[in-house]
Amino acid sequence: MGCKIWNFVSRISYPASRIQYPVSRIPYLCKMSYKNQQHFIDTIEKAGELIRIKTFVDPKLEMAEITDRISKTKGGGKALLFENTGYDFPVLMNAYGSERRMCLALGVKKLDDIARDIEGLFKLLASPKESIIDKLKVLPKLSQFASWMPRVKNGRGECQEVVMENPDITKLPVITCWPKDGGPFVTLPIIHTKDPNTNTRNVGMYRMQVFGPTLTGMHWHKHKVSAKHFNEYKKLGKKMPVAVALGGDPVYAYSATAPLPENVDEYMLAGFLRKKRVELVKCLTQPEVEVPTDADFIIEGYVDPADELIWEGPFGDHTGYYSLPDWYPRFHITAITHKKNAVYPATIVGIPPQEDAWLGKATERIFLAPIKMTMVPEIVDMDMPVEGVFHNLVIAKINKEYAGQGQKVMNAMWGAGQMMFNKILVLSSGGKFPLTDYLKLTQEVFNNMNPATDIYFSQGPMDVLDHSCSKLGFGGKMCIDGTLKTEEESDDSYYFLPPDYEFDPGGLLEKFAEIRSVNDQLIAREIPCLIISVEKNRLGHIRELHRQVCESGLVEGIKLILYVEHTVNAKDLAVALWRFCNNLDPRRDSHLVQLPAKHQPAKTWACMGLDGTIKTKAFDNFQRDWPNIIVADNTTIEAVDKKWKELGIGAFIPSPSLKYKDQLYGEEAVSAL
């Protein structure tokens, strides 16, 4: 599925629609663990966080359309239990889709509570132990460590109460999310593999396209641990046993998405989070692999390295774009077991915000402490905004004490595990205001930032779902150092107009016919940044246009101009920044213009232009296919509109896809450019 680690400027105008929830209304749960998924369903229903839908809803497209409407409401909406699916099993969706439910899933009052627990644990274990009393204080914690370790039980588990006589995954209500998806996909699979040499377990989450009763794809990218396990089996010429769990304690699915080091068992993290060990049982046909005893479904099978790969995809992914088809391993199913009264869990990803944003928010808060204590001690706080779709945009506040510290943090962050996929890093050394005060944050960053000296570019590994890279999985990165500059870092040869600069967008619209709209809302908030939508019509158009705009004398107070596609309304900050972040390769698409300052001719004014438009072969010499954004088809939208009153889920919500229809290029997963 690709749930990973998350436009800060957009929240200045749209604070109510972002990821916010009054934590004072969240009941405190004392680190509870759940007996199984049904226990979690009962808990969120009692908390008023679940809606049961008794009307028939088709797992093909309709469930996803309803969930998309609900998950984009304020706060993430409610969890949905579809009870009439046309199959033997109900379907649970949007279970993690709010801060409140994420806290309920992890048994905490606030997500930051977990970070504090981890920080306290690190400090206790790392502190000097000079006396016998100091050493004795650690013993209870070491005992707790042991109590979190997963344990394999003898016999069968709850997940094996029912054994499907002839395994057939098409008998499960596997959903089809979007109209151009390659087929139905298992979207919340907890996938278990082992290293054949060390027997080390890995638990990950990778989407599975259903091709037949006993055949799916296994969509693990080359940087994933399971892919490394696969390569080891390939060297040995052996089939690779694999087991897939669905359901169980909700902490399992979260742990499968967590960016842990390779040698850390995900069920150790699950045990720490639930304050109770995970109990496992051996699979029936793949006994080398153990699975949680309380899971709702177990799908057992193998991947044969000798098999030909299968053409998998497209799939409407968490970026809001289709990930295009490619070759992936085949997963052969040898058994399907389930508990009595099992519930099939599923999720959708697409144009943000979606349910995965809350999983990402948990990761942001939980892993702040380890990053702070082991790699970047000067980090104060971190934010991964939803429009940045996890890897595209990260904001960090640091405690700055010396020149060059921003670059030090930049290099450390880009070398830290999954953070290697980060595309845009924004650094702040902000005052006493919280990082989530986006107005103050952006004012501070732009006040401290010189576009000629404080924007750094690099290149390296990128998420393979990043379609903006000229080469798959390899592209540019950018760090905007908005920290307060020391004397050593300052360059007084530059001059910028004061922040109360007045700007008239009409001049640009009159002078440049290709400019369709100009967003100057940020300037009114003393943030010298423009967003401009442009209709490109020639090779090198944005580079040429940016120089002409700078030379026009109309934008001397501006430090940064973000260019987006002409189909995008530049005045819609949230959408414009989501599209911009996805379509930008910072190193390739940056254009710095430096000119004599109009008001101080002896000094220089600089303006950085960043090209977040669609890239094509004709206008950009771009050689890869460019994916379309994800929208529902009209037939599905109309079907859901007609049955809305029967669903019992409140006032009518129009399809979010209607907002994006005019941004499509053609109707297929690949843009018709």
XYZ file of N, CA, C and O in Angstrom, residues 306-413:
432
model
N 12.169 -18.403 -8.647
C 12.304 -18.925 -10.008
C 11.149 -18.516 -10.904
O 11.223 -18.655 -12.131
N 10.069 -18.009 -10.305
C 8.905 -17.571 -11.097
C 9.235 -16.359 -11.956
O 10.092 -15.536 -11.586
N 8.521 -16.231 -13.067
C 8.535 -14.957 -13.775
C 7.782 -13.931 -12.932
O 6.822 -14.261 -12.233
N 8.220 -12.679 -12.986
C 7.516 -11.617 -12.277
C 6.168 -11.352 -12.939
O 5.934 -11.742 -14.089
N 5.278 -10.691 -12.219
C 3.948 -10.396 -12.752
C 3.770 -8.887 -12.907
O 4.300 -8.104 -12.109
N 3.044 -8.469 -13.946
C 2.806 -7.055 -14.250
C 1.719 -6.554 -13.307
O 0.547 -6.871 -13.467
N 2.119 -5.787 -12.309
C 1.234 -5.384 -11.218
C 0.916 -3.895 -11.297
O 1.779 -3.090 -11.617
N -0.343 -3.506 -10.993
C -0.761 -2.110 -11.026
C -1.606 -1.844 -12.263
O -1.910 -2.746 -13.032
N -1.972 -0.571 -12.443
C -1.745 0.626 -11.621
C -2.493 0.535 -10.285
O -3.337 -0.320 -10.079
N -2.157 1.506 -9.404
C -2.803 1.576 -8.097
C -2.857 3.021 -7.645
O -1.850 3.735 -7.686
N -4.036 3.487 -7.237
C -4.190 4.838 -6.714
C -3.513 4.944 -5.366
O -3.993 4.385 -4.376
N -2.370 5.656 -5.305
C -1.493 5.577 -4.146
C -1.606 6.784 -3.228
O -2.336 7.740 -3.492
N -0.816 6.762 -2.134
C -0.929 7.765 -1.076
C -0.455 9.142 -1.531
O -0.724 10.139 -0.859
N 0.239 9.223 -2.660
C 0.655 10.516 -3.200
C -0.509 11.292 -3.793
O -0.388 12.488 -4.049
N -1.641 10.631 -4.022
C -2.765 11.250 -4.723
C -2.691 11.029 -6.214
O -3.548 11.508 -6.959
N -1.683 10.293 -6.658
C -1.489 9.922 -8.060
C -1.484 8.404 -8.171
O -1.218 7.690 -7.196
N -1.748 7.917 -9.389
C -1.591 6.486 -9.619
C -0.107 6.121 -9.631
O 0.706 6.828 -10.243
N 0.242 5.055 -8.922
C 1.561 4.470 -9.172
C 1.383 3.536 -10.361
O 0.439 2.739 -10.422
N 2.285 3.657 -11.326
C 2.112 2.981 -12.604
C 2.579 1.533 -12.530
O 3.373 1.158 -11.670
N 2.108 0.681 -13.435
C 2.424 -0.737 -13.344
C 3.905 -1.034 -13.515
O 4.628 -0.298 -14.179
N 4.311 -2.127 -12.879
C 5.696 -2.580 -12.975
C 5.712 -4.072 -12.639
O 4.689 -4.657 -12.266
N 6.883 -4.683 -12.741
C 7.036 -6.114 -12.495
C 7.345 -6.375 -11.020
O 8.264 -5.793 -10.456
N 6.560 -7.294 -10.418
C 6.756 -7.658 -9.020
C 6.594 -9.167 -8.835
O 6.005 -9.857 -9.689
N 7.080 -9.714 -7.694
C 6.980 -11.157 -7.462
C 5.533 -11.638 -7.325
O 4.637 -10.891 -6.941
N 5.354 -12.916 -7.621
C 4.056 -13.589 -7.455
C 3.987 -14.228 -6.064
O 4.955 -14.854 -5.612
N 2.844 -14.095 -5.422
C 2.600 -14.738 -4.132
C 1.570 -15.839 -4.340
O 0.428 -15.580 -4.739
N 1.978 -17.082 -4.081
C 1.104 -18.244 -4.252
C 0.489 -18.608 -2.903
O 1.203 -18.867 -1.926
N -0.821 -18.649 -2.833
C -1.533 -18.905 -1.580
C -1.684 -20.402 -1.360
O -2.154 -21.136 -2.240
N -1.276 -20.859 -0.173
C -1.405 -22.281 0.167
C -2.460 -22.543 1.239
O -2.887 -23.692 1.414
N -2.875 -21.518 1.963
C -3.914 -21.694 2.989
C -4.499 -20.339 3.358
O -3.807 -19.318 3.320
N -5.782 -20.348 3.710
C -6.438 -19.173 4.294
C -7.199 -19.652 5.520
O -8.015 -20.581 5.450
N -6.899 -19.052 6.665
C -7.625 -19.362 7.891
C -8.197 -18.066 8.455
O -7.748 -16.975 8.104
N -9.181 -18.207 9.324
C -9.745 -17.009 9.958
C -10.435 -17.378 11.256
O -10.761 -18.548 11.518
N -10.647 -16.391 12.084
C -11.393 -16.571 13.322
C -12.881 -16.591 13.005
O -13.316 -16.157 11.929
N -13.667 -17.103 13.924
C -15.118 -17.031 13.765
C -15.542 -15.567 13.845
O -14.983 -14.794 14.618
N -16.516 -15.173 13.067
C -17.015 -13.791 13.043
C -15.905 -12.795 12.713
O -15.821 -11.708 13.298
N -15.064 -13.170 11.765
C -13.953 -12.303 11.359
C -14.469 -11.069 10.639
O -15.501 -11.097 9.956
N -13.727 -9.963 10.780
C -14.012 -8.699 10.095
C -12.816 -8.370 9.215
O -11.673 -8.394 9.680
N -13.078 -8.077 7.946
C -12.004 -7.783 6.991
C -11.637 -6.301 7.079
O -12.480 -5.430 6.841
N -10.388 -5.976 7.446
C -9.972 -4.573 7.530
C -9.410 -4.091 6.195
O -8.692 -4.820 5.504
N -9.707 -2.846 5.834
C -9.209 -2.275 4.580
C -9.023 -0.779 4.751
O -9.554 -0.162 5.680
N -8.267 -0.203 3.858
C -8.069 1.236 3.840
C -7.952 1.683 2.400
O -7.727 0.857 1.503
N -8.134 2.970 2.165
C -7.832 3.541 0.861
C -6.810 4.644 1.057
O -6.714 5.250 2.121
N -6.030 4.868 0.030
C -5.123 6.010 -0.015
C -5.418 6.765 -1.301
O -5.965 6.224 -2.246
N -5.063 8.054 -1.319
C -5.342 8.889 -2.484
C -5.033 10.331 -2.156
O -4.150 10.627 -1.349
N -5.778 11.241 -2.784
C -5.555 12.661 -2.544
C -5.757 12.949 -1.050
O -6.774 12.578 -0.471
N -4.788 13.565 -0.401
C -4.903 13.807 1.045
C -5.949 14.860 1.357
O -6.242 15.694 0.505
N -6.494 14.801 2.601
C -6.147 13.858 3.665
C -6.922 12.561 3.565
O -8.076 12.546 3.133
N -6.271 11.478 3.953
C -6.871 10.157 4.039
C -6.492 9.546 5.383
O -5.740 10.129 6.170
N -6.951 8.345 5.617
C -6.687 7.655 6.879
C -5.197 7.518 7.167
O -4.758 7.624 8.315
N -4.385 7.307 6.118
C -2.955 7.079 6.346
C -2.261 8.294 6.938
O -1.185 8.167 7.539
N -2.868 9.487 6.796
C -2.268 10.678 7.396
C -2.162 10.539 8.907
O -1.212 11.036 9.524
N -3.098 9.850 9.521
C -3.088 9.709 10.979
C -2.085 8.657 11.424
O -1.467 8.790 12.491
N -1.907 7.624 10.619
C -0.825 6.679 10.878
C 0.515 7.408 10.799
O 1.413 7.197 11.616
N 0.633 8.278 9.795
C 1.855 9.059 9.644
C 2.072 10.023 10.794
O 3.209 10.240 11.243
N 0.995 10.624 11.289
C 1.110 11.545 12.417
C 1.606 10.805 13.662
O 2.410 11.327 14.429
N 1.153 9.583 13.842
C 1.643 8.783 14.964
C 3.136 8.530 14.824
O 3.893 8.648 15.791
N 3.582 8.189 13.625
C 5.006 7.952 13.395
C 5.809 9.214 13.665
O 6.880 9.165 14.288
N 5.306 10.343 13.211
C 5.981 11.624 13.449
C 6.210 11.861 14.929
O 7.305 12.226 15.358
N 5.204 11.623 15.745
C 5.324 11.890 17.177
C 6.145 10.802 17.886
O 6.972 11.086 18.738
N 5.921 9.548 17.544
C 6.582 8.450 18.247
C 8.077 8.441 17.982
O 8.883 8.187 18.881
N 8.477 8.738 16.738
C 9.885 8.596 16.379
C 10.673 9.889 16.531
O 11.862 9.928 16.210
N 10.023 10.937 17.060
C 10.757 12.167 17.343
C 11.834 11.918 18.396
O 12.977 12.359 18.261
N 11.491 11.202 19.445
C 12.444 10.972 20.532
C 13.669 10.186 20.082
O 14.802 10.583 20.368
N 13.526 9.061 19.368
C 14.730 8.355 18.921
C 15.610 9.187 17.988
O 16.838 9.134 18.091
N 14.999 9.959 17.088
C 15.784 10.814 16.193
C 16.556 11.841 17.019
O 17.738 12.088 16.815
N 15.859 12.427 17.971
C 16.454 13.461 18.817
C 17.603 12.919 19.655
O 18.645 13.554 19.803
N 17.456 11.728 20.187
C 18.418 11.223 21.160
C 19.558 10.427 20.537
O 20.579 10.209 21.182
N 19.387 9.985 19.295
C 20.439 9.163 18.705
C 21.109 9.796 17.499
O 22.246 9.440 17.185
N 20.449 10.725 16.799
C 21.029 11.247 15.565
C 21.085 12.765 15.506
O 22.060 13.334 15.026
N 20.023 13.447 15.938
C 19.946 14.901 15.809
C 19.567 15.481 17.171
O 18.417 15.849 17.400
N 20.529 15.577 18.085
C 20.194 16.012 19.450
C 19.648 17.423 19.522
O 18.961 17.770 20.489
N 19.941 18.278 18.514
C 19.466 19.662 18.560
C 18.023 19.821 18.098
O 17.456 20.906 18.187
N 17.409 18.741 17.637
C 16.032 18.859 17.148
C 15.085 19.063 18.328
O 15.199 18.417 19.369
N 14.170 20.020 18.181
C 13.183 20.347 19.210
C 11.832 19.741 18.870
O 11.142 19.183 19.718
N 11.441 19.831 17.606
C 10.146 19.309 17.173
C 10.205 19.056 15.676
O 11.089 19.555 14.970
N 9.244 18.283 15.199
C 9.204 17.910 13.794
C 7.753 17.799 13.353
O 6.883 17.417 14.138
N 7.478 18.147 12.099
C 6.120 18.068 11.561
C 6.190 17.551 10.134
O 7.047 17.981 9.344
N 5.321 16.607 9.808
C 5.225 16.069 8.461
C 3.821 16.360 7.952
O 2.897 15.576 8.160
N 3.634 17.478 7.271
C 2.289 17.913 6.884
C 1.621 16.958 5.910
O 2.277 16.333 5.069
N 0.315 16.878 6.009
C -0.446 15.910 5.224
C -0.311 16.166 3.727
O -0.240 15.220 2.935
N -0.245 17.423 3.294
C -0.138 17.700 1.860
C 1.218 17.312 1.301
O 1.396 17.205 0.091
N 2.178 17.110 2.167
C 3.486 16.645 1.732
C 3.557 15.145 1.541
O 4.608 14.620 1.202
N 2.431 14.440 1.750
C 2.316 12.982 1.631
C 3.551 12.273 2.187
O 4.203 11.479 1.519
N 3.854 12.560 3.408
C 4.872 11.899 4.214
C 6.292 12.293 3.821
O 6.949 13.032 4.521
N 6.770 11.781 2.704
C 8.183 11.946 2.388
C 8.497 13.261 1.703
O 9.648 13.691 1.692
N 7.515 13.933 1.116
C 7.812 15.124 0.314
C 8.207 16.339 1.138
O 9.032 17.143 0.696
N 7.619 16.521 2.310
C 7.837 17.745 3.077
C 7.960 17.428 4.559
O 7.074 16.822 5.155
N 9.076 17.848 5.138
C 9.309 17.701 6.577
C 9.759 19.054 7.115
O 10.610 19.719 6.521
N 9.185 19.464 8.236
C 9.568 20.711 8.902
C 10.175 20.350 10.247
O 9.621 19.532 10.988
N 11.324 20.927 10.551
C 11.970 20.640 11.826
C 12.381 21.934 12.508
O 12.903 22.848 11.863
N 12.136 22.012 13.796
C 12.631 23.123 14.606
C 13.850 22.626 15.374
O 13.815 21.544 15.964
N 14.920 23.427 15.352
C 16.140 23.015 16.036
C 16.575 24.079 17.037
O 16.210 25.250 16.924
N 17.347 23.650 18.000
C 17.987 24.557 18.945
C 19.337 24.925 18.350
O 20.302 24.166 18.431
N 19.422 26.093 17.705
C 20.623 26.465 16.972
C 21.600 27.215 17.866
O 21.236 28.180 18.533
N 22.877 26.774 17.832
C 23.893 27.360 18.699
C 25.137 27.807 17.949
O 25.967 28.514 18.513
N 25.306 27.400 16.676
C 26.525 27.763 15.957
C 26.282 27.793 14.453
O 25.288 27.230 13.962
N 27.185 28.459 13.734
C 27.093 28.576 12.282
C 27.196 27.205 11.629
O 27.983 26.357 12.048
N 26.370 26.984 10.612
C 26.405 25.730 9.876
C 25.609 24.610 10.506
O 25.571 23.494 9.982
N 24.951 24.888 11.621
C 24.221 23.826 12.301
C 23.033 23.344 11.476
O 22.664 22.175 11.541
N 22.446 24.256 10.693
C 21.344 23.854 9.812
C 21.785 22.799 8.816
O 21.098 21.794 8.608
N 22.963 23.001 8.204
C 23.479 22.024 7.247
C 23.831 20.704 7.934
O 23.652 19.618 7.366
N 24.316 20.802 9.169
C 24.618 19.588 9.917
C 23.345 18.758 10.125
O 23.330 17.536 9.925
N 22.266 19.441 10.515
C 20.987 18.760 10.720
C 20.466 18.200 9.401
O 19.967 17.069 9.344
N 20.586 18.975 8.332
C 20.147 18.535 7.003
C 20.793 17.197 6.636
O 20.113 16.242 6.242
N 22.105 17.128 6.773
C 22.815 15.905 6.403
C 22.457 14.735 7.306
O 22.332 13.598 6.850
N 22.285 15.023 8.603
C 21.910 13.963 9.531
C 20.516 13.429 9.226
O 20.288 12.210 9.246
N 19.573 14.327 8.938
C 18.201 13.909 8.650
C 18.143 13.060 7.393
O 17.487 12.012 7.362
